[in-house]
Coordinates of C-alpha atoms in Angstrom, one line a residue:
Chain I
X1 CA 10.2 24.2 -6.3
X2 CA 10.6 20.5 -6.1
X3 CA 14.7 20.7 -6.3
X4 CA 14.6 22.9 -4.0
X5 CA 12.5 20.5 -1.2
X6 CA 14.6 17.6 -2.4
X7 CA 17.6 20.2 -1.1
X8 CA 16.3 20.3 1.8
X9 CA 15.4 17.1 2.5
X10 CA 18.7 16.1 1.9
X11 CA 20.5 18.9 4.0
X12 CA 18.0 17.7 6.5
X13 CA 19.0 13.8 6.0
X14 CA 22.7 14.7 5.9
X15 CA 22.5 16.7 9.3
X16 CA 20.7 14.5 11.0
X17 CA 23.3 11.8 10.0
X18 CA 26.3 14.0 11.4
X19 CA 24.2 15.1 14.3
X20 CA 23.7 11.4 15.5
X21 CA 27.2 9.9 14.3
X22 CA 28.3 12.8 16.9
X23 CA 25.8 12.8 19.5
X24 CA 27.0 9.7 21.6
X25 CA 30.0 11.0 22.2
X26 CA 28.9 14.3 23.2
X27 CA 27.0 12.1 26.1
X28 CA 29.7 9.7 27.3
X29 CA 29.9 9.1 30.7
X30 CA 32.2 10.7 32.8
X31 CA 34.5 8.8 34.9
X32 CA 34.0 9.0 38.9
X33 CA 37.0 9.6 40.8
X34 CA 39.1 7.4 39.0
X35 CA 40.4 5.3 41.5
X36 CA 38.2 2.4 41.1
X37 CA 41.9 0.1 41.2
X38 CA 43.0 1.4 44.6
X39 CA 42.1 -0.5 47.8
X40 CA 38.7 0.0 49.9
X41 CA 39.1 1.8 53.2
X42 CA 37.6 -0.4 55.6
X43 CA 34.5 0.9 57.1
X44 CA 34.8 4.2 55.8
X45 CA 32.2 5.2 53.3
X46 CA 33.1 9.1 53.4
X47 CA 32.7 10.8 50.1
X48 CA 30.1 11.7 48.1
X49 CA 28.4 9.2 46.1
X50 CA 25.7 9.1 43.3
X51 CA 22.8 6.2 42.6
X52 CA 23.7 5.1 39.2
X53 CA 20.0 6.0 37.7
X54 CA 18.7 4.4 34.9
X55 CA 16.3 7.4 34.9
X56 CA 14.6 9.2 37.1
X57 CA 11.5 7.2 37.3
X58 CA 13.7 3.9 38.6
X59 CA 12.9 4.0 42.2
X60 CA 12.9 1.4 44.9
X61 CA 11.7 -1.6 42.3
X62 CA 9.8 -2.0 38.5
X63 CA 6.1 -1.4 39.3
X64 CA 6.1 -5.2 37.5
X65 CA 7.9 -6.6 40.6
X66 CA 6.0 -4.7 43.1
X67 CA 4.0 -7.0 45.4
X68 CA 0.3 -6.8 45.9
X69 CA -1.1 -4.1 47.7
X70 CA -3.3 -4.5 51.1
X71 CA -7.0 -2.9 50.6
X72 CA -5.4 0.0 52.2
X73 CA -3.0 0.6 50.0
X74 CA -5.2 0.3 46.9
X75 CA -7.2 3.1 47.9
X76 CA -4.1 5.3 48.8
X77 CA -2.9 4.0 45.3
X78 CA -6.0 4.8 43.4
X79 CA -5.5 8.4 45.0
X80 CA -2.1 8.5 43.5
X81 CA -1.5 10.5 39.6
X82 CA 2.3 10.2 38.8
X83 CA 4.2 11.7 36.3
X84 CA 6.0 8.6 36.1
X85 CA 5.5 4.8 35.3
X86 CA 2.8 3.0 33.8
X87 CA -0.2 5.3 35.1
X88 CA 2.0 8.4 34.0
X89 CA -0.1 11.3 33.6
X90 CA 0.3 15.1 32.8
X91 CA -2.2 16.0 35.4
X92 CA -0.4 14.5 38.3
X93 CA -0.8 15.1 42.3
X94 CA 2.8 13.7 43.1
X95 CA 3.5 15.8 46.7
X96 CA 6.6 17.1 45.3
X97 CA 4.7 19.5 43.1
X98 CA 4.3 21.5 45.7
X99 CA 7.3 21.2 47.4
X100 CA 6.6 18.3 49.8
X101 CA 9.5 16.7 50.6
X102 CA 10.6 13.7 48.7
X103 CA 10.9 11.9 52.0
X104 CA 13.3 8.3 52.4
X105 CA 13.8 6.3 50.9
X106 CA 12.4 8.0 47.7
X107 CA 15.3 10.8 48.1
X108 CA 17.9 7.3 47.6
X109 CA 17.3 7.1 43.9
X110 CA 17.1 10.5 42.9
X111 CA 20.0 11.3 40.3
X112 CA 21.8 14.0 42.6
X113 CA 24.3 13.3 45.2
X114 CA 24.5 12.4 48.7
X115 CA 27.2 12.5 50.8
X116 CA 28.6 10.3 54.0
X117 CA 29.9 11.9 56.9
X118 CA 31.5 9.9 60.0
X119 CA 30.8 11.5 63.0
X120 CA 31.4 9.8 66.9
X121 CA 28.3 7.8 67.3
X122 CA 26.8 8.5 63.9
X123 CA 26.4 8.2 60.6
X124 CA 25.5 11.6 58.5
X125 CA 23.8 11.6 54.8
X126 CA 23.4 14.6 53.5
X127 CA 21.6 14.9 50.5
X128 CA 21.6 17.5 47.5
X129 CA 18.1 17.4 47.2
X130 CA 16.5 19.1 49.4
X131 CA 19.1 20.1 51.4
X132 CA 18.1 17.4 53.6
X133 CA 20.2 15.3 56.2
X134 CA 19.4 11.9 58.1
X135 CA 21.7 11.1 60.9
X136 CA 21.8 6.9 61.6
X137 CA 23.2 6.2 64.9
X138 CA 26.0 3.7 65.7
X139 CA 25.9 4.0 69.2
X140 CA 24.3 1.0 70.2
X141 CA 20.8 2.4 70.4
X142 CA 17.6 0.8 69.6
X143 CA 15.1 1.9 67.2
X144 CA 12.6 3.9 69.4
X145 CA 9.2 1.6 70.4
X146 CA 6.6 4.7 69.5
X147 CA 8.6 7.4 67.6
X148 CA 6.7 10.4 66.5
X149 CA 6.4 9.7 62.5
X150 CA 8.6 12.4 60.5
X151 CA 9.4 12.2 56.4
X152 CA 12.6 10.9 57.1
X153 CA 12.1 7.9 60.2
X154 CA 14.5 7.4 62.2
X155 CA 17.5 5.1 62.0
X156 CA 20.1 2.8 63.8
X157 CA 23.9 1.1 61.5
X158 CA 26.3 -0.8 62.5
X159 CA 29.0 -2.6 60.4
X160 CA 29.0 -6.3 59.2
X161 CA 32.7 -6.7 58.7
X162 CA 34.8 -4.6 57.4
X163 CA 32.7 -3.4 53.7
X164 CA 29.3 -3.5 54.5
X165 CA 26.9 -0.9 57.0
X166 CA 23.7 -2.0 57.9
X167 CA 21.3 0.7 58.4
X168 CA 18.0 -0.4 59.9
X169 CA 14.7 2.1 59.9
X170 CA 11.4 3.2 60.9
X171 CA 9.5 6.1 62.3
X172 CA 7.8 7.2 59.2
X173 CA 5.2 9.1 58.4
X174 CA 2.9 7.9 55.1
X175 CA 2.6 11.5 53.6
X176 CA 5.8 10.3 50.8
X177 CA 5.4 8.2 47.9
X178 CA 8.4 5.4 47.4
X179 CA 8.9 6.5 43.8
X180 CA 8.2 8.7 41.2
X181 CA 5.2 6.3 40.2
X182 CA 3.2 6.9 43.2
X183 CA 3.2 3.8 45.5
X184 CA 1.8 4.6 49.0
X185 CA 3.4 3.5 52.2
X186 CA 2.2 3.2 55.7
X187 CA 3.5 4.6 59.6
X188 CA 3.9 1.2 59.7
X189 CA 6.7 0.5 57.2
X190 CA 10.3 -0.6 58.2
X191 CA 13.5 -0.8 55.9
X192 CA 17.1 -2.7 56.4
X193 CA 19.6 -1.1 54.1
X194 CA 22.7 -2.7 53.1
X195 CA 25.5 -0.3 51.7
X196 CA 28.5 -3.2 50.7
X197 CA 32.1 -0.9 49.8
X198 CA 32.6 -2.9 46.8
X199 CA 35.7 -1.3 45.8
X200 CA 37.1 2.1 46.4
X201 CA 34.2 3.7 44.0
X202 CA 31.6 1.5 44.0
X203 CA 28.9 1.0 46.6
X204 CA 26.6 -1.9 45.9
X205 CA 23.2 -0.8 48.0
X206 CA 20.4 -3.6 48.8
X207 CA 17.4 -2.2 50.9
X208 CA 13.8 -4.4 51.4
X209 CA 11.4 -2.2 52.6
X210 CA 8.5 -4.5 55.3
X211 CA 5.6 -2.7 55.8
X212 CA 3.0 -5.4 56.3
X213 CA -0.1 -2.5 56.3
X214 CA 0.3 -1.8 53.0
X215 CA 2.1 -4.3 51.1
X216 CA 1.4 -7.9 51.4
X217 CA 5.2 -9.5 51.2
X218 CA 8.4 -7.5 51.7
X219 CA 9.5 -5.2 48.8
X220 CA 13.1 -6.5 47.9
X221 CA 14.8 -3.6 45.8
X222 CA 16.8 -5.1 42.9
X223 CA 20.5 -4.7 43.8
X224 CA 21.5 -1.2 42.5
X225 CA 25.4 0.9 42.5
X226 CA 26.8 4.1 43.7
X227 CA 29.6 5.6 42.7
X228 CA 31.8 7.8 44.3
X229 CA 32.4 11.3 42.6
X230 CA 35.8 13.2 42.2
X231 CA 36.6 15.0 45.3
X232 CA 35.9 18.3 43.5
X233 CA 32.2 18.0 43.2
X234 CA 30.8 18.8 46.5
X235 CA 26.9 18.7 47.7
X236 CA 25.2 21.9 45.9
X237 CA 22.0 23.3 47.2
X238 CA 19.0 22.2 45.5
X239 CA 16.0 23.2 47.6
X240 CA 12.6 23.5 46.5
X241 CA 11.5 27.4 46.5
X242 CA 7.7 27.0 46.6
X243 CA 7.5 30.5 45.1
X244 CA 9.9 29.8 42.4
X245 CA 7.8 26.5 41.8
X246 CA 4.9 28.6 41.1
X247 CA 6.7 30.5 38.6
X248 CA 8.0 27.9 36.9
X249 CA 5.0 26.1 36.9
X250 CA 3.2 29.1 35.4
X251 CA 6.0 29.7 32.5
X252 CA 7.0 26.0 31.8
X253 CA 5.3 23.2 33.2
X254 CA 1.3 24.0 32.6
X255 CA 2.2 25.3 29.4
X256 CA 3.8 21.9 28.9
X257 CA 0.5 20.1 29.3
X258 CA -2.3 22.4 28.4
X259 CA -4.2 21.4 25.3
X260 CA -3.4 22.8 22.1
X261 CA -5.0 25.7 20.8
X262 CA -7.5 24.7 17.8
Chain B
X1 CA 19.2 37.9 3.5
X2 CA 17.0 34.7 2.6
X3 CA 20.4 32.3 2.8
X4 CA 21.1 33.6 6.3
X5 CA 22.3 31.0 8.0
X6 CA 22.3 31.9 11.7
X7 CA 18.4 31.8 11.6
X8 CA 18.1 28.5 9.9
X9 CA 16.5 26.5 12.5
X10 CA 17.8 23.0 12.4
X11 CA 14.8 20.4 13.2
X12 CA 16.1 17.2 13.5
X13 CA 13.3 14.8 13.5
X14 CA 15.4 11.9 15.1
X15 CA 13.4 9.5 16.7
X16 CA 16.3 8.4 18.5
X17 CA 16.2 5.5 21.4
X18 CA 17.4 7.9 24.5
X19 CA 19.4 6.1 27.1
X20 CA 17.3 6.1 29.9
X21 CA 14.6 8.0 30.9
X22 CA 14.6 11.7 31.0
X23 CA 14.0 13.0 35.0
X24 CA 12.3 15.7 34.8
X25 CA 11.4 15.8 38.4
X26 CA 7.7 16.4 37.9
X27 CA 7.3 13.8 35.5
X28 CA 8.3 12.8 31.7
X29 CA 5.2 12.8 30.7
X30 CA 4.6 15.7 28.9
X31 CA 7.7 15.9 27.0
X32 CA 8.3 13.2 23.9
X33 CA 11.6 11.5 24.9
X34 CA 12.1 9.8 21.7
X35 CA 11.9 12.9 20.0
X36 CA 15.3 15.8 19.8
X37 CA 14.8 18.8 18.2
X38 CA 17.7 21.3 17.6
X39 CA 17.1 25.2 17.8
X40 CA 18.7 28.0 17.3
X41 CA 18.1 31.7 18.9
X42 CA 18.9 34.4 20.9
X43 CA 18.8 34.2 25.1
X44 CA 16.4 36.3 26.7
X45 CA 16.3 35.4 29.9
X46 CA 18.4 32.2 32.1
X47 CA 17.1 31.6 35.2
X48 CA 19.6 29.5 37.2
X49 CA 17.1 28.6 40.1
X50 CA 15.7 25.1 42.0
X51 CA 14.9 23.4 41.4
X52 CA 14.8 23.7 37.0
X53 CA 17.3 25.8 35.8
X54 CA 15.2 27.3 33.1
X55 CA 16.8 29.4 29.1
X56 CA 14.3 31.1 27.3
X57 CA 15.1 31.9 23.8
X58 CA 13.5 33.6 20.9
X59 CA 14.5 31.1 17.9
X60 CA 13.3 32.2 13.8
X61 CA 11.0 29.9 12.2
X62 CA 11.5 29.3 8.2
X63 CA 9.4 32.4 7.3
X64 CA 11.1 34.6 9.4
X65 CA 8.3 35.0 12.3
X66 CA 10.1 34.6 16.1
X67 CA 9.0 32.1 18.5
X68 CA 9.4 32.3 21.9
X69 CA 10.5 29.1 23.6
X70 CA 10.9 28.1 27.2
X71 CA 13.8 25.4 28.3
X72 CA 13.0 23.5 31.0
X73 CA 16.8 22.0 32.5
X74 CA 18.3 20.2 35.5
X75 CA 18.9 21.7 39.4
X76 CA 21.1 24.6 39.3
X77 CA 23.7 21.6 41.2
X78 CA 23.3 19.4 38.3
X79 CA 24.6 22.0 35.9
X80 CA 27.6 23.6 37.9
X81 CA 28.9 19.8 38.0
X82 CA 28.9 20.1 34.0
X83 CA 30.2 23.2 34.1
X84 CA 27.5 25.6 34.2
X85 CA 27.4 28.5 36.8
X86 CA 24.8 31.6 37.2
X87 CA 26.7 33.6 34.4
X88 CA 27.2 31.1 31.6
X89 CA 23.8 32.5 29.6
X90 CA 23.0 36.1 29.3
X91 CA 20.5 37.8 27.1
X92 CA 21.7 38.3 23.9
X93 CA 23.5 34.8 23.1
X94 CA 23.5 33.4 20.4
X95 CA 22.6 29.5 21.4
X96 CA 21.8 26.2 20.1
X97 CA 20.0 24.0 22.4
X98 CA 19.1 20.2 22.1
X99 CA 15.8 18.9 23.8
X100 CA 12.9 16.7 23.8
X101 CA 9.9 18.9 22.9
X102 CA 6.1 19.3 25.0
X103 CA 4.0 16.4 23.3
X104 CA 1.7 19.4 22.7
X105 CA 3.2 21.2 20.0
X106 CA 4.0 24.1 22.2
X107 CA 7.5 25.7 22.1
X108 CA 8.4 24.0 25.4
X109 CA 11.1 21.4 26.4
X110 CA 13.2 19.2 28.2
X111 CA 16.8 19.8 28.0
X112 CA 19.3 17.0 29.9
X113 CA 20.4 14.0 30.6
X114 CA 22.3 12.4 27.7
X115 CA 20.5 14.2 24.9
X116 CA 20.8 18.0 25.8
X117 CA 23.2 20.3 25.6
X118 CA 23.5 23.8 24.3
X119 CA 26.2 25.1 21.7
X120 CA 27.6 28.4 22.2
X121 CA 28.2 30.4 19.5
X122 CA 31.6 30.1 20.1
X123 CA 31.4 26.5 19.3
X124 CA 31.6 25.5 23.0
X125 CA 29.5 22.9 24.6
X126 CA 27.9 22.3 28.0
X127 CA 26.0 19.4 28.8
X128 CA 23.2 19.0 31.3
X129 CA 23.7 15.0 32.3
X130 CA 22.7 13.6 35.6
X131 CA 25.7 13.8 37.9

């Protein structure tokens, strides 16, 4: 009987070895389109490009280098269970569980797609999730003085030489977290993105997000890179199906979380 | 019968530092990331919907009694761009599946990002990493 567990614990030992001399290759990155050598096109960031994420719970900065909250904002915050972060809970009340939508700029650092479009007198995202889009004008327009407050604001760009298109927003509403660890925003907040064509594949994004109602200095987002996929992957369809959510929900993620039976 | 192999269930116990986070989109926390277990079983259902692509799959335990278990996975979009489509599972395969199981002891888990895949029977492999 003994042998026979020391068989197994060796078997075990042995196949765990194999499994994790293999494993890393298994997960090796793949390469983006490839092309990485070949020269910029200036002022063209068409293509479809992905937020290199170091997880999904990296959103617009480390909750350590968050600044303090306004009294507003605590109580929004003390409202707030994520799934994420340093407050992570299994009992969480992010929107998205019931299909809210992820709203901007949370949707930036999600770890699916998004794609830009040129268009005359815009500038088109489209993202995977969601399905969503958000047009930023290049016309020459102003931001509007008293927009009506939507999940995705509204937004102006223009160029600052040849690599790098400024995008400047506002026009939320406050319903959307910034991040997967639940920190609030206001109507109030503003954001000025910088997306700098590095090389042919590489976008390097900056964006500081001002929103004096609920954050008491400017958040500056650590600089963070996009890549631009092969011209074979295109923008699927990932929508949030409240009905399938309510499956799923019932099959996978309660069952997930609910306490074990004694 | 009792040497069977194709119903050994293969737990690895690996407490392995994953490489980044696992995205779960309603949160990590109820998975154990630094945990990868390896099972073995037979498809009973893939659902390739939004916005988890879920496998369910009926896997032997050591005495011979069948547990059901539910895969949680990435967006249907994730999965086409490694490979997967709507057809790649069908009740009846024969599949082993890497994945960080529920913290709860239930037969539930994460499968993606760098540390899942599944194994067909066939030896092929699809992964389910962020891309």
């Amino acid at each position: 009987m003994q042998r026979r567990a020391l068989k197994s614990i060796a078997a075990l030992t042995a196949s765990a070895a194999l499994f994790l001399l293999t494993f890393p290759l298994a997960g090796q990155e793949r390469p983006a389109a490839k092309s990485a050598a070949s020269p910029a096109p200036k002022r063209d960031l068409s293509g479809v490009w992905q937020f290199q994420s170091g997880g999904g719970a990296q959103g617009l900065a480390p909750e350590k280098d968050m600044p303090p909250m306004t009294p507003w904002a605590q109580a929004r915050f003390a409202t707030e269970k994520p799934g994420y972060g340093s407050r992570a809970t299994t009992e969480g009340n992010d929107p998205i569980l019931h299909c809210d939508p992820m709203g901007f700029p949370r949707v930036i650092f999600l770890p699916t797609p998004f794609e830009f479009v040129a268009a005359p007198g815009r500038m088109l995202q489209f993202f995977e999730r969601e399905h969503e889009w958000r047009p930023i004008w290049t016309d020459g327009r102003s931001l509007p003085k008293d927009p009506d407050p939507t999940w995705y604001g509204y937004a102006i760009g223009h160029w600052e030489g040849d690599d790098t298109f400024v995008v400047e927003s506002s026009g939320f509403n406050d319903k959307s977290w910034l991040g997967a660890t639940g920190y609030p925003h206001s109507e109030d907040m503003r954001t000025v993105e910088r997306y700098r064509r590095m090389d042919h594949d590489t976008i390097a994004y900056d964006i500081t997000v001002y929103d004096p109602t609920a954050y008491t200095k400017p958040i500056v987002a650590p600089q963070k890179t996009m890549k631009l996929l092969a011209k074979t992957d295109e923008i699927e369809e990932l929508v949030c199906v409240a009905s399938e959510e309510e499956a799923f929900a019932k099959k996978i993620r309660i069952p997930a979380v609910a306490q074990p039976k004694k | 019968m009792r040497n069977k192999p194709a119903i050994l269930i293969l737990v690895f116990a690996a407490y392995i530092c994953a490489c980044g986070a696992v995205y779960a989109h309603h949160g990590n926390s109820a998975y154990d990331e630094a945990r990868i277990v390896t099972i073995t079983g037979t498809v009973t259902e893939f659902d390739f919907v939004n916005p988890h692509t879920q496998i369910y799959l009926d896997v032997k335990d050591a005495k011979g009694n069948v547990v059901h278990w539910a895969v949680e996975s990435q967006s249907p979009g994730i999965m086409k761009r490694n490979g997967w489509s709507r057809t790649s599972l069908k009740p009846g395969d024969q599949i082993t599946i890497s994945l960080n199981p529920a913290k709860n002891g239930a037969p539930v888990g994460f499968s993606g990002k760098k540390t899942g895949k599944v194994v067909f029977s066939d030896g092929r492999e699809l992964m389910m990493d962020e891309r």
